[in-house]
PDB file of C-alpha atoms in Angstrom:
ATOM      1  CA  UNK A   1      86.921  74.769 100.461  1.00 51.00           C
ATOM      2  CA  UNK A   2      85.542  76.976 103.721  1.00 65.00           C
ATOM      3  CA  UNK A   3      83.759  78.797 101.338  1.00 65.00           C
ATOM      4  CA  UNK A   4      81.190  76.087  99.298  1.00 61.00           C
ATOM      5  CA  UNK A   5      82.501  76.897  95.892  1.00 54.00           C
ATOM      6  CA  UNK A   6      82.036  74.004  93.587  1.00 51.00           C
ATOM      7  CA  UNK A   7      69.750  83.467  96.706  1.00 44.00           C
ATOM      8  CA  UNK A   8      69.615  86.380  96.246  1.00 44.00           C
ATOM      9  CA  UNK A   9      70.129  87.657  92.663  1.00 47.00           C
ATOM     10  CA  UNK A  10      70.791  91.049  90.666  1.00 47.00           C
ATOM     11  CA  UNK A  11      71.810  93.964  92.677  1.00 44.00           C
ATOM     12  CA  UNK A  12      71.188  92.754  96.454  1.00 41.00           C
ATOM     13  CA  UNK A  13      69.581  95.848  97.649  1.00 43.00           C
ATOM     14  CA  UNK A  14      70.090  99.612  97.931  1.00 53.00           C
ATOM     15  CA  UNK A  15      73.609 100.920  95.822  1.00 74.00           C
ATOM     16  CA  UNK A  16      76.548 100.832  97.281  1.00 89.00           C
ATOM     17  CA  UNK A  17      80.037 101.556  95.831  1.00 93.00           C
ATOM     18  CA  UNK A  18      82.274  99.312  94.865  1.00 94.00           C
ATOM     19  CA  UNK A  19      86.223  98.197  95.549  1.00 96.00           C
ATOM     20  CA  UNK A  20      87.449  96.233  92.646  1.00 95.00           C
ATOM     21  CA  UNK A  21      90.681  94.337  92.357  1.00 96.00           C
ATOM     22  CA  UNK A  22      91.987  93.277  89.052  1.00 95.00           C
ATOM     23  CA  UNK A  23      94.377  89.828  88.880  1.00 94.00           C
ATOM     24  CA  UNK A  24      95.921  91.392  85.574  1.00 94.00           C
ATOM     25  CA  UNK A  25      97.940  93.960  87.307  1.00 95.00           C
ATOM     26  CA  UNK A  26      97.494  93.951  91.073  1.00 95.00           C
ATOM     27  CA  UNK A  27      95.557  97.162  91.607  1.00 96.00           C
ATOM     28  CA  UNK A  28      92.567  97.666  94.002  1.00 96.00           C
ATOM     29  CA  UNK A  29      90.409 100.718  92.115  1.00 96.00           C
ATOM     30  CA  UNK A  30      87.559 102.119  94.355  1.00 95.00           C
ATOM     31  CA  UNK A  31      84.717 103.573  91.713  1.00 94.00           C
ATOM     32  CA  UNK A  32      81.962 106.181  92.434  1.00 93.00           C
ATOM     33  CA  UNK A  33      79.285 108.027  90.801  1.00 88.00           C
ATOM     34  CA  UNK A  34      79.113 111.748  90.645  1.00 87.00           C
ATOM     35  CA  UNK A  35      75.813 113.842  89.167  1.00 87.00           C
ATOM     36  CA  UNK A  36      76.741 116.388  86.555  1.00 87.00           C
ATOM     37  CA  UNK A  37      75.030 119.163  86.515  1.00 89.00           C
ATOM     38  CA  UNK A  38      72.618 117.938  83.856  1.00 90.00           C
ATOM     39  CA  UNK A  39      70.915 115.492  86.181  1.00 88.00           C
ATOM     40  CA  UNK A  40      73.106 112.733  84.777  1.00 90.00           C
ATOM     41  CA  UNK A  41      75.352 109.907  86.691  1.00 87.00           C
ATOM     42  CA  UNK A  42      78.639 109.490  85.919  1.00 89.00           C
ATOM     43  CA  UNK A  43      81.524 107.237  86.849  1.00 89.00           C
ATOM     44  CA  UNK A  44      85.074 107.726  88.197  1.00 93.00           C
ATOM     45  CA  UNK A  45      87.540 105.116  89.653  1.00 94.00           C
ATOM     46  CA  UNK A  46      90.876 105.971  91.640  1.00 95.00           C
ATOM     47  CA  UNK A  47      93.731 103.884  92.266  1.00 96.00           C
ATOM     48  CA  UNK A  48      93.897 102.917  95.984  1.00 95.00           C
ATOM     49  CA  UNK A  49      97.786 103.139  97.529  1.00 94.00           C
ATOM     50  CA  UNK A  50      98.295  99.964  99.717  1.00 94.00           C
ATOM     51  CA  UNK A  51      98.761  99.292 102.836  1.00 96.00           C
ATOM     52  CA  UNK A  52      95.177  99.825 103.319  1.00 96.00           C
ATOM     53  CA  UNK A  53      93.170  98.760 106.403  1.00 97.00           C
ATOM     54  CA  UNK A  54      89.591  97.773 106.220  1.00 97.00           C
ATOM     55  CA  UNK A  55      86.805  95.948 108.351  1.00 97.00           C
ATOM     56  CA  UNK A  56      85.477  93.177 106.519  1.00 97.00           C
ATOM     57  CA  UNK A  57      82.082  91.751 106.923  1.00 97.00           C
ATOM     58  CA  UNK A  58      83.537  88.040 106.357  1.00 97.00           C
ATOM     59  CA  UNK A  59      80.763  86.534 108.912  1.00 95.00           C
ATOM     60  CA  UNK A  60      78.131  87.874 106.572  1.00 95.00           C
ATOM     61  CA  UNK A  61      79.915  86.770 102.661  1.00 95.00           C
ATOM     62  CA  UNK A  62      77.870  85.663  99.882  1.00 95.00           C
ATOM     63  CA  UNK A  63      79.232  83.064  97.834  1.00 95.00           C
ATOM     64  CA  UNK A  64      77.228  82.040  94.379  1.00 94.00           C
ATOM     65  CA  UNK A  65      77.418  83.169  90.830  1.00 95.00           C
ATOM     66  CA  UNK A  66      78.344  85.782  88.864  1.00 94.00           C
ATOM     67  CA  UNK A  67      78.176  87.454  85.486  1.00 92.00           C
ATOM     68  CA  UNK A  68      79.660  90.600  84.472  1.00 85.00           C
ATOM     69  CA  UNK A  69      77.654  92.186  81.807  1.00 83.00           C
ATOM     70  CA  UNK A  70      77.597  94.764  79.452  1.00 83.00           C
ATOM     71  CA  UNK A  71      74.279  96.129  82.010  1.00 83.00           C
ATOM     72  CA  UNK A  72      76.336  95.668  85.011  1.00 81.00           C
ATOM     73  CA  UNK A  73      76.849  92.723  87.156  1.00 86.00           C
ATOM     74  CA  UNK A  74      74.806  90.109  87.862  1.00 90.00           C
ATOM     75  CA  UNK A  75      74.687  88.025  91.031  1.00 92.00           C
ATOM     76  CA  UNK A  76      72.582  85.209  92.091  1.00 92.00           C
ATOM     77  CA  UNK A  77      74.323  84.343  95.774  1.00 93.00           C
ATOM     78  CA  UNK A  78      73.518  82.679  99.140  1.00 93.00           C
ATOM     79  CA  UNK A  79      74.489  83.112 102.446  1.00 92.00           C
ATOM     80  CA  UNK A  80      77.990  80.668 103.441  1.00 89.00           C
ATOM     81  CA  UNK A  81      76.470  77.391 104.573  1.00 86.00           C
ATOM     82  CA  UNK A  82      72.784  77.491 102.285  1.00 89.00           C
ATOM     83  CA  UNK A  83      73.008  75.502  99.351  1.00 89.00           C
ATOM     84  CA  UNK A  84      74.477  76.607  95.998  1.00 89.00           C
ATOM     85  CA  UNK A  85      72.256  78.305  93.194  1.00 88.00           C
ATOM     86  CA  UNK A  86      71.887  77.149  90.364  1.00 90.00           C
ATOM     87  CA  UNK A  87      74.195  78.224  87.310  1.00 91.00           C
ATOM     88  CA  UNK A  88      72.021  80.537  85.491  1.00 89.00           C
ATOM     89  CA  UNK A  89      74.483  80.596  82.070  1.00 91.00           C
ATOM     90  CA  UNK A  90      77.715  79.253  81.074  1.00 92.00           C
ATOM     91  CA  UNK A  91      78.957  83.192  81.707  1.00 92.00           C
ATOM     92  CA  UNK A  92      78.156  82.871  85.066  1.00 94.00           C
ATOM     93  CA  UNK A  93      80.994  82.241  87.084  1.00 94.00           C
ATOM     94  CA  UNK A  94      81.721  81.288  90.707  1.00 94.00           C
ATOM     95  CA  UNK A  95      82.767  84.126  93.030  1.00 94.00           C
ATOM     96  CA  UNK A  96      82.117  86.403  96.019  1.00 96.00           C
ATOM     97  CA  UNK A  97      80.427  89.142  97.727  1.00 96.00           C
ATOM     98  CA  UNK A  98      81.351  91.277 100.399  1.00 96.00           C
ATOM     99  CA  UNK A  99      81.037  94.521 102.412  1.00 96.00           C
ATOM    100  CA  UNK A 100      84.011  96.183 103.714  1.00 97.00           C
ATOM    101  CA  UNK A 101      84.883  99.798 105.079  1.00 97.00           C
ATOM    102  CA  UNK A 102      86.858 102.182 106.907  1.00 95.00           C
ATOM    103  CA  UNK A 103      86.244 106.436 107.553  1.00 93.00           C
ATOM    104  CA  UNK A 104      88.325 107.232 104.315  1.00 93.00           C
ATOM    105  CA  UNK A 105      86.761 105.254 101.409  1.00 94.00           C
ATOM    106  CA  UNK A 106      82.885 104.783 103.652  1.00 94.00           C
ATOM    107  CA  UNK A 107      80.926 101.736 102.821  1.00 96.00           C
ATOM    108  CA  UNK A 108      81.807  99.677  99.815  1.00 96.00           C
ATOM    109  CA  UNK A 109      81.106  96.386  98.526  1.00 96.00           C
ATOM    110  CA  UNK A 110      83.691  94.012  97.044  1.00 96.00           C
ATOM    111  CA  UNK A 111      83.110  91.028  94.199  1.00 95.00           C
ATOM    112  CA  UNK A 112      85.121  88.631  92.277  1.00 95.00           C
ATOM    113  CA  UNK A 113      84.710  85.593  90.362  1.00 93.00           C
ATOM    114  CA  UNK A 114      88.627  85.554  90.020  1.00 94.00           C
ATOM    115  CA  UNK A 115      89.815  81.797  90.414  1.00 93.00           C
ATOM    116  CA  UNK A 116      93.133  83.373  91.663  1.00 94.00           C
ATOM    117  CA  UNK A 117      90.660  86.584  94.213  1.00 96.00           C
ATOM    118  CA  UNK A 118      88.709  83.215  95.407  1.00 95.00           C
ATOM    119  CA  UNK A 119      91.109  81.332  96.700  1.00 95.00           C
ATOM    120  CA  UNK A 120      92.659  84.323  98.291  1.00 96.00           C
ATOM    121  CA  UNK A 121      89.668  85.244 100.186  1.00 96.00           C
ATOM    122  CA  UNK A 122      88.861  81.918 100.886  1.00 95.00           C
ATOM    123  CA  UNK A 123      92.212  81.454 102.777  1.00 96.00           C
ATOM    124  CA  UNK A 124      91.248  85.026 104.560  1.00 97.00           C
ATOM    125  CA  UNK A 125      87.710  83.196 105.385  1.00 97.00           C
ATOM    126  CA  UNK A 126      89.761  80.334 107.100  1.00 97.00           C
ATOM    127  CA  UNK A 127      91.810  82.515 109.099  1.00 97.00           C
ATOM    128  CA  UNK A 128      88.744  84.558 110.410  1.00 97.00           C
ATOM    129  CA  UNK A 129      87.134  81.072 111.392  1.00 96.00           C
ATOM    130  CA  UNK A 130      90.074  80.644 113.333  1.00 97.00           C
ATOM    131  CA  UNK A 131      89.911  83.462 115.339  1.00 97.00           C
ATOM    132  CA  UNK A 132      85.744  83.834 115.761  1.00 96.00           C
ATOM    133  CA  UNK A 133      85.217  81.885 118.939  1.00 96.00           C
ATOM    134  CA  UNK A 134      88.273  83.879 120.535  1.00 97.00           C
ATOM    135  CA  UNK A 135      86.847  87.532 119.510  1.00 97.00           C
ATOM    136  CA  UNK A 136      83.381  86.924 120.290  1.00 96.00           C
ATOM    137  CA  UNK A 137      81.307  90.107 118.821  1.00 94.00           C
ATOM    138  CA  UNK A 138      83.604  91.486 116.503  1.00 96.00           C
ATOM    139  CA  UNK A 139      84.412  91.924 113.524  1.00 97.00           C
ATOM    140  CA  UNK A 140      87.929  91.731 111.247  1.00 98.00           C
ATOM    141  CA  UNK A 141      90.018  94.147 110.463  1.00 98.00           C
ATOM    142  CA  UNK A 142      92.073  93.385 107.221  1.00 98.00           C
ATOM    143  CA  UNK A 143      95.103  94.622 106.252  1.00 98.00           C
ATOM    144  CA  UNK A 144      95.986  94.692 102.330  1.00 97.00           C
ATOM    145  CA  UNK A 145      99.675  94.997 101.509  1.00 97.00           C
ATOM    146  CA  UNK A 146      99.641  94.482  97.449  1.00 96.00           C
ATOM    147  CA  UNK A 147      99.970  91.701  95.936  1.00 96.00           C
ATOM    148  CA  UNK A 148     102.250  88.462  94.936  1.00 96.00           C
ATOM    149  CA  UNK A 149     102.855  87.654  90.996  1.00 96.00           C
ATOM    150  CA  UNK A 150     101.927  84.177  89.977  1.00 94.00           C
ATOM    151  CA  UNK A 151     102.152  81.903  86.724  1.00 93.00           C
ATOM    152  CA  UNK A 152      99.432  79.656  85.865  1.00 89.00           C
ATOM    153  CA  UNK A 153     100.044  76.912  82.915  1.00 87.00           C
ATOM    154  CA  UNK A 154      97.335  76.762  80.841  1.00 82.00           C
ATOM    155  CA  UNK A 155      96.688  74.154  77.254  1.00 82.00           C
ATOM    156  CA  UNK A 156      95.343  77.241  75.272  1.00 82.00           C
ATOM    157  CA  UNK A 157      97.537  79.824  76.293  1.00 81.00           C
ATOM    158  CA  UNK A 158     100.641  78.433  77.880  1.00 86.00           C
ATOM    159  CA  UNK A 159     102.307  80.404  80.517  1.00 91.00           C
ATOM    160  CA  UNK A 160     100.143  83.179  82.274  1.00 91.00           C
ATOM    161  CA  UNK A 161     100.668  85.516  84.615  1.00 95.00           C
ATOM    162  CA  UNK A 162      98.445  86.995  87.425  1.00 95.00           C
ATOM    163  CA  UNK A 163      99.012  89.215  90.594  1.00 96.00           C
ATOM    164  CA  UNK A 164      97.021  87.282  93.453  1.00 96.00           C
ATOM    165  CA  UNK A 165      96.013  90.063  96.538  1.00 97.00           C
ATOM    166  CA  UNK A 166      98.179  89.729  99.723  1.00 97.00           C
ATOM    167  CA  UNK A 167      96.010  90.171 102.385  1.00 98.00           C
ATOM    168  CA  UNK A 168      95.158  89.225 106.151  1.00 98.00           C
ATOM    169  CA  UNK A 169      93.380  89.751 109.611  1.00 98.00           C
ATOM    170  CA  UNK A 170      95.440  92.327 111.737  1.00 97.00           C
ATOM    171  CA  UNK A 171      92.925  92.740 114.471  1.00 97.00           C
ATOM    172  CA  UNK A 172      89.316  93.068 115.466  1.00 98.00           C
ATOM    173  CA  UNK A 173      87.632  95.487 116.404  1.00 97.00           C
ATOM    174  CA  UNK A 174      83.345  96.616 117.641  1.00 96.00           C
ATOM    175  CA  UNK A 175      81.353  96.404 114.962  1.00 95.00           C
ATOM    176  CA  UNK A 176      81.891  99.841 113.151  1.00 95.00           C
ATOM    177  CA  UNK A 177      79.314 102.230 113.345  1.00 93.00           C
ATOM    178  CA  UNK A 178      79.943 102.699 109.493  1.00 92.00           C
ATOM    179  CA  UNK A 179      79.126  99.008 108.620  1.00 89.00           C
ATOM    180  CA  UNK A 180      75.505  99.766 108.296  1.00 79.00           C
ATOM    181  CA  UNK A 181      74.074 100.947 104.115  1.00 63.00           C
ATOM    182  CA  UNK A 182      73.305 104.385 105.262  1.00 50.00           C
ATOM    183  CA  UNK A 183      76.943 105.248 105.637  1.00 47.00           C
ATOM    184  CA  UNK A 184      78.611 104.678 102.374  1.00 43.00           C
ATOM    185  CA  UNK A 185      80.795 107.547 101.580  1.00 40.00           C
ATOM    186  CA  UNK A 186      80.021 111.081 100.732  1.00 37.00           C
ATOM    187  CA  UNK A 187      80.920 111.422  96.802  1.00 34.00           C
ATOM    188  CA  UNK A 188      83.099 114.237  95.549  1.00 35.00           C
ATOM    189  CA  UNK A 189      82.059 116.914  92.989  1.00 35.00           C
ATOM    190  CA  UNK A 190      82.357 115.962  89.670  1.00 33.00           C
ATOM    191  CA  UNK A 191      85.040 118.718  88.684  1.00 35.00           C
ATOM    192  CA  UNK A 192      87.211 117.306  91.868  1.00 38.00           C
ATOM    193  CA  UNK A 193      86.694 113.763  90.866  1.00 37.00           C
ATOM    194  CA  UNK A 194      88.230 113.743  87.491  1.00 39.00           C
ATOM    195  CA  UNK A 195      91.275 115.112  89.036  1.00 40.00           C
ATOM    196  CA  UNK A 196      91.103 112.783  92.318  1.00 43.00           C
ATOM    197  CA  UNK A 197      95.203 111.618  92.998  1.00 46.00           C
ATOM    198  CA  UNK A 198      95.831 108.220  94.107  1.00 48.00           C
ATOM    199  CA  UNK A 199      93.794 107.284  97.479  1.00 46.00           C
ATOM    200  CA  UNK A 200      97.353 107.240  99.949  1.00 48.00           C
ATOM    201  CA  UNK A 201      97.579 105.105 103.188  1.00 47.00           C
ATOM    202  CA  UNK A 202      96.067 106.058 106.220  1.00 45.00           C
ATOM    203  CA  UNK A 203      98.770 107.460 108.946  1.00 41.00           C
ATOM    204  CA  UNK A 204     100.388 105.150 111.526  1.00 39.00           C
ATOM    205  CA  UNK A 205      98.107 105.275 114.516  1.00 40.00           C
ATOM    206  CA  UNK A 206      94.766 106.825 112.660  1.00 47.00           C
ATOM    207  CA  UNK A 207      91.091 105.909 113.809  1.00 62.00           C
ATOM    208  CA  UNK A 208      90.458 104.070 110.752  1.00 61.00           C
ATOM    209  CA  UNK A 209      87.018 102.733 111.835  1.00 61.00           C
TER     210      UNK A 209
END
């Protein structure tokens, strides 16, 4: 695989929020954190509408291990290309991590250790080889359209089904000025948060980047 599946470690730097996408039902969820009033930090996750367009740092992907804890996530990850960490535990699972944006959800980082997410984005890594040497400079933009629905046979559980992302390069474009940490996006009050709707799809034609 393009990709190395067969370091840096826990929390790579400076916060950033996160895009997740669960192979259960399909659904991309972006989550930020809000401050109450009493100082406090507090979480809130919205339901992103697809099609969505994004830049994705795929030149710059870490590939590695992961462990989703009960503390938050643990990564221990390399650069494509640098050899493989070590698994630190049997929980730690092979996966991803990467940085994508556009001017409506800001800066966010994206992770899986997914079998079904990993070979998605590995195909998506294969297709931006592809098309490097003839964009020289730039970077991808993705476009995500939802996702297919898959069985997977399985001896301990028989029949299972997933929803694998559909995804893929629609362009390039400059690199962003909004690919760079300090321009992750501006969070909401809490009061508006709990009440955010879905995030809808950007409008044919908008400046997305």
């Amino acid at each position: 695989m393009a990709l190395g599946f067969t370091e840096t470690t826990s929390g790579g730097g400076d916060f950033l929020p996160i895009v997740k996408y669960s192979a259960k039902d399909g659904s991309f969820v972006r989550q930020d954190r809000h401050q109450a009033p009493d100082g406090t930090w507090e979480k809130s996750e919205t339901e992103m509408e697809t099609p969505i367009k994004v830049v994705m740092d795929i030149d710059a992907i870490e590939v590695g291990f992961i462990a989703f804890t009960t503390t938050g996530p643990d990564f221990r990850m390399v650069q494509v290309g640098e050899p493989m960490p070590q698994q630190p535990s049997p929980d730690h699972k092979e996966g991803f991590r990467i940085r994508l944006y556009n001017k409506e959800i800001g800066l966010r980082e994206m992770s899986s250790s997914s079998k079904i997410v990993r070979n998605q984005m590995n195909d998506l890594h294969d297709a931006f080889l592809a098309g490097k040497a003839d964009n020289p400079g730039k970077m991808p933009v993705v476009e995500i359209t939802g996702s297919d629905r898959i069985q997977i046979e399985t001896k301990a559980q028989g029949t299972q089904t997933f929803r694998s992302p559909k995804w893929a390069i629609s362009g390039w474009v400059e690199r962003p000025e909004g690919m760079t940490q300090g321009a992750a996006v501006t969070l909401a009050e809490p009061a508006q948060a709990a009440s955010a709707p879905p995030v809808p799809p950007a409008a044919a034609g908008a400046d997305l980047f």
